[in-house]
Amino acid sequence: MHITVIGSGYVGTTVSACFAEMGHTVTAIDIDQGIVDTLNGGEAPISEPGLDELIAKHAGGRFTASTSYDAVPETDITFLAIGTPSNADGSIDLAGLEAAAKATGEALAQKSNRHLVVIKSTVTPPSIRAVLEPAIRSGSNDNAAIDIATNPEFLREGTAVSDFQDPDKLVVGTDSEWATDRLTAVYEPLLDSEMPIVDTDPETAAMIKYANNAFLASKISLINDLGNICKEFGLDAYEVADAIGLDDRISEQFLRSGVGWGGSCFPKDVNALIAAAKSEGYEPAMLEAAVTVNDRQPDRLVAALQEHVDLEGARIAVLGLAFKPDTDDIRNSRAIPVIDALQAGGADIVAYDPVAAEQMADRFPDIEYAETAAEALTGADGVAVVTDWEEFSELDEEFNTMSTPVVVDGRRCIERRDGIVYEGLTW
Ligand SMILES: NC(=O)C1=CN([C@@H]2O[C@H](COP(=O)(O)OP(=O)(O)OC[C@H]3O[C@@H](n4cnc5c(N)ncnc54)[C@H](O)[C@@H]3O)[C@@H](O)[C@H]2O)C=CC1
Ligand SMILES: O=C(O)[C@H]1O[C@H](OP(=O)(O)OP(=O)(O)OC[C@H]2O[C@@H](n3ccc(=O)[nH]c3=O)[C@H](O)[C@@H]2O)[C@H](O)[C@@H](O)[C@@H]1O
């Protein structure tokens, strides 16, 4: 199949590269010339394991990128993978996606046979008919029969390629059998008898995505709440989590307590769902509590550090800037509120991340950035561990170079040992 993917960010690039690997011909469209040039040069514009290899393999062959929507009418199906960030009040900001939807509709005015436009972005159910469908249809002529579907994406950053290639489920939200068949056909190379296909309407598919993220974020907030209680009792939340995770109804996944959830999706999606629910007159108390608990964890980490170090004028190392390991994405990283709170306390900060320092330098241009974790620790009065990068768990002798070896671990990735003052957030 010939597929257009509009938007070449984390999702669009991963999806495009994987579609090409599955044998499809893909035209990736992005308004950012730099991204398009990078892709056509055979490289990924983001850091994601395995992605560079796929782009390098298919660029110039089955995979091309462009800033122009001209290819859309020549293709069989179009996926919209544009960001859906938050407005100031937490509600979904559809401006970028709406503009791309309109441009897609306008391009489809040149096409006479039936075309499927698939919303891959995460969108609130009511926005499909209220905003996106009118935008897609606004440019089309009478001949263009356009079907609209939703096909939410469940990949995680850091494991995007493998998650996409081996999903737990395929959710297809369509209005017609033709659309279901066409959308399912795209995924044919990934399907086996084991993979559940959830065949539903576009709104339910969109809600499944929000419910999935809201559930996972709330699960982490619940284990953080329980973990904070464990800490008050002098108990180890990880021992408790390991035990409750043995119950199949709870499961062991997403029970890692600590400094909380960040990233480009959990915070914005939970807030968008809260805002959408409130605009219908419903007060989602559980989700609001999940956000409250999450917002408190970075402050608890800094407070734990303050138990041992007077922050005023202290040199504090921050290990980890990305919102999770194996990505350079700093969107809503817990490192941001941690650095804010440390600076408010008067600390001088030296930060280290294997790949995300450059991104964080735009947000915090005035802090010091170290080239290695060892360099960050040298002479530091304390360290806050914010991201569970694998290399941090291998640190050992490096702590001996600190002025005062105070380690506050927000991710349970440092080995507690003699010679360091070690404090975990929930253990
Ligand atoms: N990042 C993630 O891990 C996941 C994201 N999602 C959802 O997928 C959607 C996309 O997310 P990301 O890929 O993270 O966004 P992103 O912000 O990384 O990428 C969006 C891309 O769209 C481009 N763009 C903006 N307006 C455009 C236009 N009019 N025409 C063409 N290109 C345009 C931007 O230049 C950018 O490269 C969001 O709704 C998000 O919630 C879903 C699952 C996972
Ligand atoms: O909609 C999205 O964008 C994606 O959001 C999350 O994926 P992602 O944000 O990439 O990463 P996660 O692994 O879910 O981690 C999110 C945050 O939760 C934190 N986390 C995760 C697990 C855990 O046990 N504890 C915990 O604090 C991580 O450190 C990170 O800050 C979901 O897991 C994906 O299914 C979804 O597609």
XYZ file of C-alpha atoms in Angstrom, residues 7-363:
357
model
C 3.792 14.619 11.146
C 7.278 13.157 11.646
C 7.724 13.412 15.398
C 8.104 10.516 17.824
C 5.039 8.672 16.592
C 5.045 9.713 12.920
C 8.683 8.799 12.340
C 8.387 5.461 14.129
C 5.167 4.553 12.339
C 6.528 5.630 8.919
C 9.757 3.684 9.304
C 7.943 0.580 10.553
C 5.352 0.756 7.739
C 8.249 0.881 5.247
C 9.841 -2.103 6.969
C 6.471 -3.906 6.657
C 6.685 -3.468 2.888
C 4.540 -0.368 2.383
C 5.588 2.660 0.342
C 5.585 5.644 2.683
C 5.631 9.387 2.155
C 6.263 11.208 5.439
C 5.102 14.824 5.496
C 6.239 17.422 8.018
C 6.211 21.216 7.961
C 9.710 21.277 9.465
C 12.259 21.374 6.625
C 15.062 20.307 8.979
C 13.196 17.116 9.931
C 12.435 16.348 6.281
C 16.088 16.841 5.279
C 17.265 14.634 8.150
C 14.870 11.860 7.140
C 15.801 12.041 3.451
C 19.441 11.969 4.533
C 18.747 8.545 6.048
C 18.671 9.529 9.708
C 16.008 9.713 12.404
C 15.249 13.205 13.774
C 14.814 11.724 17.267
C 16.788 9.350 19.457
C 14.987 6.005 19.557
C 16.624 2.568 19.594
C 16.485 0.880 16.171
C 14.948 3.841 14.358
C 18.096 5.138 12.644
C 18.697 1.706 11.162
C 15.188 1.507 9.692
C 15.341 5.019 8.205
C 18.813 4.359 6.796
C 17.548 1.115 5.252
C 14.490 2.578 3.528
C 15.224 6.280 2.859
C 15.441 6.934 -0.855
C 13.675 3.618 -1.457
C 10.237 2.822 -0.027
C 10.504 5.816 2.313
C 10.619 9.487 1.333
C 9.900 12.677 3.258
C 8.519 16.000 2.070
C 7.142 19.310 3.328
C 4.499 19.200 0.589
C 1.095 17.539 0.797
C 1.176 16.874 -2.978
C 1.691 13.137 -2.509
C -1.507 12.684 -0.450
C -3.920 12.126 -3.395
C -1.534 9.574 -4.940
C -1.695 7.412 -1.825
C -4.276 4.928 -0.527
C -4.455 5.996 3.078
C -3.289 8.927 5.237
C -2.323 8.800 8.912
C -2.360 12.018 10.940
C 0.338 11.902 13.652
C 0.458 15.522 14.766
C 1.038 16.551 18.381
C -2.005 17.287 20.546
C -0.525 19.371 23.380
C -2.307 21.110 26.257
C -3.847 24.550 26.406
C -3.068 26.591 29.529
C -6.197 25.162 31.241
C -5.117 21.568 30.495
C -7.643 21.044 27.694
C -6.493 19.578 24.368
C -4.927 22.023 21.909
C -6.077 20.844 18.487
C -4.688 23.756 16.445
C -1.780 21.861 14.830
C -3.801 18.729 14.129
C -6.712 20.757 12.761
C -4.377 22.601 10.355
C -2.914 19.289 9.144
C -6.414 17.795 8.816
C -7.488 20.759 6.693
C -4.370 20.579 4.500
C -5.006 16.838 4.002
C -8.617 17.513 3.018
C -7.523 20.190 0.555
C -4.970 17.838 -1.005
C -7.670 15.167 -1.328
C -9.768 17.504 -3.483
C -7.438 16.286 -6.261
C -8.479 12.670 -5.718
C -11.628 11.108 -7.102
C -11.637 7.647 -5.544
C -12.263 6.739 -1.921
C -9.560 7.617 0.629
C -9.147 6.770 4.287
C -7.884 9.432 6.696
C -6.781 7.893 9.990
C -6.339 9.970 13.132
C -3.316 8.406 14.834
C -2.918 11.323 17.258
C -4.490 11.061 20.694
C -7.738 13.086 20.587
C -10.718 13.553 22.856
C -13.783 11.668 21.545
C -16.027 14.742 21.027
C -13.354 16.543 18.992
C -13.564 13.988 16.156
C -16.983 15.127 14.888
C -16.818 18.689 16.259
C -13.406 19.725 14.938
C -11.453 17.133 12.959
C -14.049 15.685 10.593
C -15.209 19.164 9.451
C -11.547 20.173 8.948
C -10.818 17.081 6.834
C -13.993 17.499 4.783
C -13.673 21.291 4.361
C -11.207 21.038 1.471
C -12.643 18.096 -0.404
C -14.659 18.325 -3.598
C -17.881 16.409 -4.156
C -16.079 13.497 -5.799
C -13.756 12.808 -2.960
C -15.232 10.115 -0.788
C -13.347 10.317 2.449
C -13.678 7.848 5.305
C -12.440 8.923 8.726
C -11.036 6.528 11.297
C -9.107 6.587 14.545
C -6.253 4.197 15.260
C -4.664 5.171 18.573
C -1.043 4.352 19.188
C 0.211 2.700 22.383
C 3.987 2.707 21.831
C 6.298 3.994 24.556
C 9.273 6.215 23.960
C 12.561 4.424 24.397
C 11.025 1.195 23.044
C 8.957 2.769 20.263
C 10.061 0.527 17.396
C 9.693 -2.768 19.250
C 6.395 -1.672 20.844
C 4.997 -0.749 17.428
C 6.153 -3.980 15.836
C 4.804 -6.134 18.653
C 1.705 -4.422 20.068
C -0.615 -5.849 22.728
C -3.635 -4.943 20.630
C -4.748 -3.183 17.482
C -7.566 -0.683 17.981
C -9.436 0.312 14.825
C -12.162 2.920 15.163
C -14.132 3.167 11.934
C -17.537 4.027 10.519
C -17.585 1.465 7.697
C -16.562 -2.082 6.883
C -14.494 -0.740 3.980
C -12.473 1.419 6.393
C -12.007 -1.449 8.857
C -10.777 -3.767 6.117
C -8.426 -1.178 4.662
C -6.979 -0.149 8.036
C -6.548 -3.738 9.171
C -4.852 -4.560 5.849
C -2.129 -2.006 6.620
C -1.236 -3.986 9.739
C -1.517 -7.399 8.062
C 2.249 -8.131 8.328
C 2.074 -7.672 12.133
C -1.070 -9.681 12.718
C -1.080 -13.208 14.000
C -3.806 -15.314 15.524
C -2.785 -14.149 19.003
C -3.171 -10.420 18.492
C -6.534 -9.011 19.625
C -8.144 -6.577 17.181
C -10.556 -4.157 18.821
C -12.956 -3.213 16.030
C -15.070 -0.286 17.184
C -16.268 3.223 16.329
C -13.885 6.211 16.151
C -15.011 7.786 19.447
C -14.714 4.585 21.485
C -11.256 3.964 20.008
C -10.209 7.481 21.052
C -11.579 6.897 24.565
C -9.734 3.560 24.831
C -6.484 5.486 24.323
C -7.273 8.013 27.082
C -8.503 5.310 29.426
C -5.307 3.314 28.815
C -3.038 6.250 29.656
C -5.215 7.495 32.538
C -5.224 4.020 34.077
C -1.451 3.610 33.839
C -0.726 7.109 35.173
C -3.179 6.558 38.037
C -1.597 3.194 38.799
C 1.782 4.901 39.243
C 0.205 7.630 41.390
C -1.468 5.002 43.545
C 1.805 3.140 44.107
C 3.454 6.503 44.846
C 0.751 7.316 47.393
C 1.156 3.869 48.967
C 4.935 4.260 48.721
C 4.849 7.574 50.573
C 2.873 5.845 53.324
C 5.418 2.984 53.388
C 8.212 5.515 53.840
C 6.349 7.135 56.766
C 6.083 3.678 58.351
C 9.784 3.010 57.702
C 8.921 0.276 55.198
C 10.186 -0.502 51.686
C 7.510 0.194 49.051
C 9.361 -1.980 46.517
C 9.030 -5.049 48.711
C 5.329 -4.302 49.081
C 4.933 -3.649 45.326
C 6.714 -6.884 44.421
C 4.260 -8.778 46.579
C 1.068 -7.121 45.358
C 2.307 -7.463 41.768
C 2.083 -11.242 42.191
C -1.683 -10.837 42.161
C -2.651 -11.219 38.485
C -5.432 -8.706 38.974
C -2.853 -6.057 39.904
C 0.159 -7.220 37.769
C 3.771 -6.327 38.397
C 4.011 -3.662 35.690
C 3.960 0.073 36.382
C 4.475 -0.400 40.101
C 7.792 1.457 40.285
C 7.292 4.248 42.783
C 9.464 7.347 42.949
C 9.573 10.831 41.508
C 6.504 10.274 39.342
C 5.341 10.250 35.729
C 6.391 12.742 33.112
C 6.661 12.743 29.353
C 4.770 14.130 26.448
C 1.665 12.044 27.037
C 0.608 11.027 30.555
C 0.492 14.607 31.893
C -1.215 16.127 28.877
C -3.603 13.229 28.313
C -4.741 12.986 31.929
C -5.263 16.748 32.001
C -7.088 16.734 28.648
C -9.436 14.011 29.891
C -10.074 15.903 33.132
C -10.833 19.099 31.172
C -13.091 17.284 28.683
C -14.971 15.530 31.499
C -15.454 18.809 33.362
C -16.762 20.513 30.251
C -19.472 17.821 30.224
C -20.205 18.630 33.885
C -18.402 15.633 35.445
C -15.775 16.053 38.179
C -13.201 13.216 37.740
C -12.002 13.008 41.349
C -9.699 9.990 40.876
C -7.835 11.526 37.963
C -7.453 14.835 39.776
C -5.991 12.992 42.754
C -3.567 11.165 40.431
C -2.278 14.529 39.196
C -2.025 15.933 42.737
C 0.055 12.974 43.967
C 2.275 13.194 40.891
C 2.859 16.921 41.308
C 3.994 16.387 44.909
C 6.705 13.771 44.254
C 9.422 16.147 42.918
C 8.947 18.375 45.989
C 9.256 15.317 48.211
C 12.537 14.439 46.502
C 13.959 17.911 47.124
C 12.665 17.866 50.713
C 14.448 14.520 51.254
C 17.680 16.111 50.036
C 17.151 19.068 52.356
C 17.030 16.680 55.298
C 20.775 16.202 54.737
C 22.034 19.269 52.860
C 21.427 23.004 53.252
C 20.652 23.896 49.629
C 21.732 27.543 49.857
C 24.990 27.734 47.876
C 25.299 23.930 47.758
C 26.519 22.197 44.604
C 23.838 19.658 43.697
C 24.199 17.097 40.934
C 21.060 16.123 39.021
C 21.441 12.743 37.321
C 18.980 12.248 34.477
C 17.118 14.901 32.512
C 15.040 12.849 30.060
C 11.543 11.929 31.305
C 12.573 8.261 31.176
C 15.641 6.298 30.053
C 16.544 5.623 26.400
C 15.031 8.811 25.058
C 16.186 12.405 24.631
C 12.637 13.671 25.274
C 12.461 16.119 28.187
C 8.791 17.074 27.780
C 7.311 17.249 31.283
C 10.363 15.501 32.686
C 10.341 15.356 36.481
C 13.813 16.900 36.233
C 12.160 20.252 35.447
C 10.246 20.691 38.746
C 13.209 19.167 40.615
C 15.634 21.733 39.139
C 13.103 24.535 39.729
C 12.782 23.562 43.402
C 16.547 23.159 43.864
C 17.137 26.589 42.336
C 14.418 28.090 44.541
C 16.351 26.681 47.511
C 19.522 28.454 46.351
C 21.433 25.423 45.012
C 24.023 25.537 42.213
C 23.173 22.759 39.815
C 25.353 20.513 37.728
C 23.261 18.231 35.543
C 24.084 15.153 33.515
C 22.125 13.057 31.045
C 23.587 10.704 28.404
C 21.481 12.224 25.584
C 19.073 14.917 26.795
C 21.406 17.678 28.056
C 21.202 19.716 24.860
C 17.392 19.759 25.011
C 17.419 20.765 28.677
C 19.906 23.560 27.972
C 17.123 25.389 26.086
C 14.949 25.225 29.215
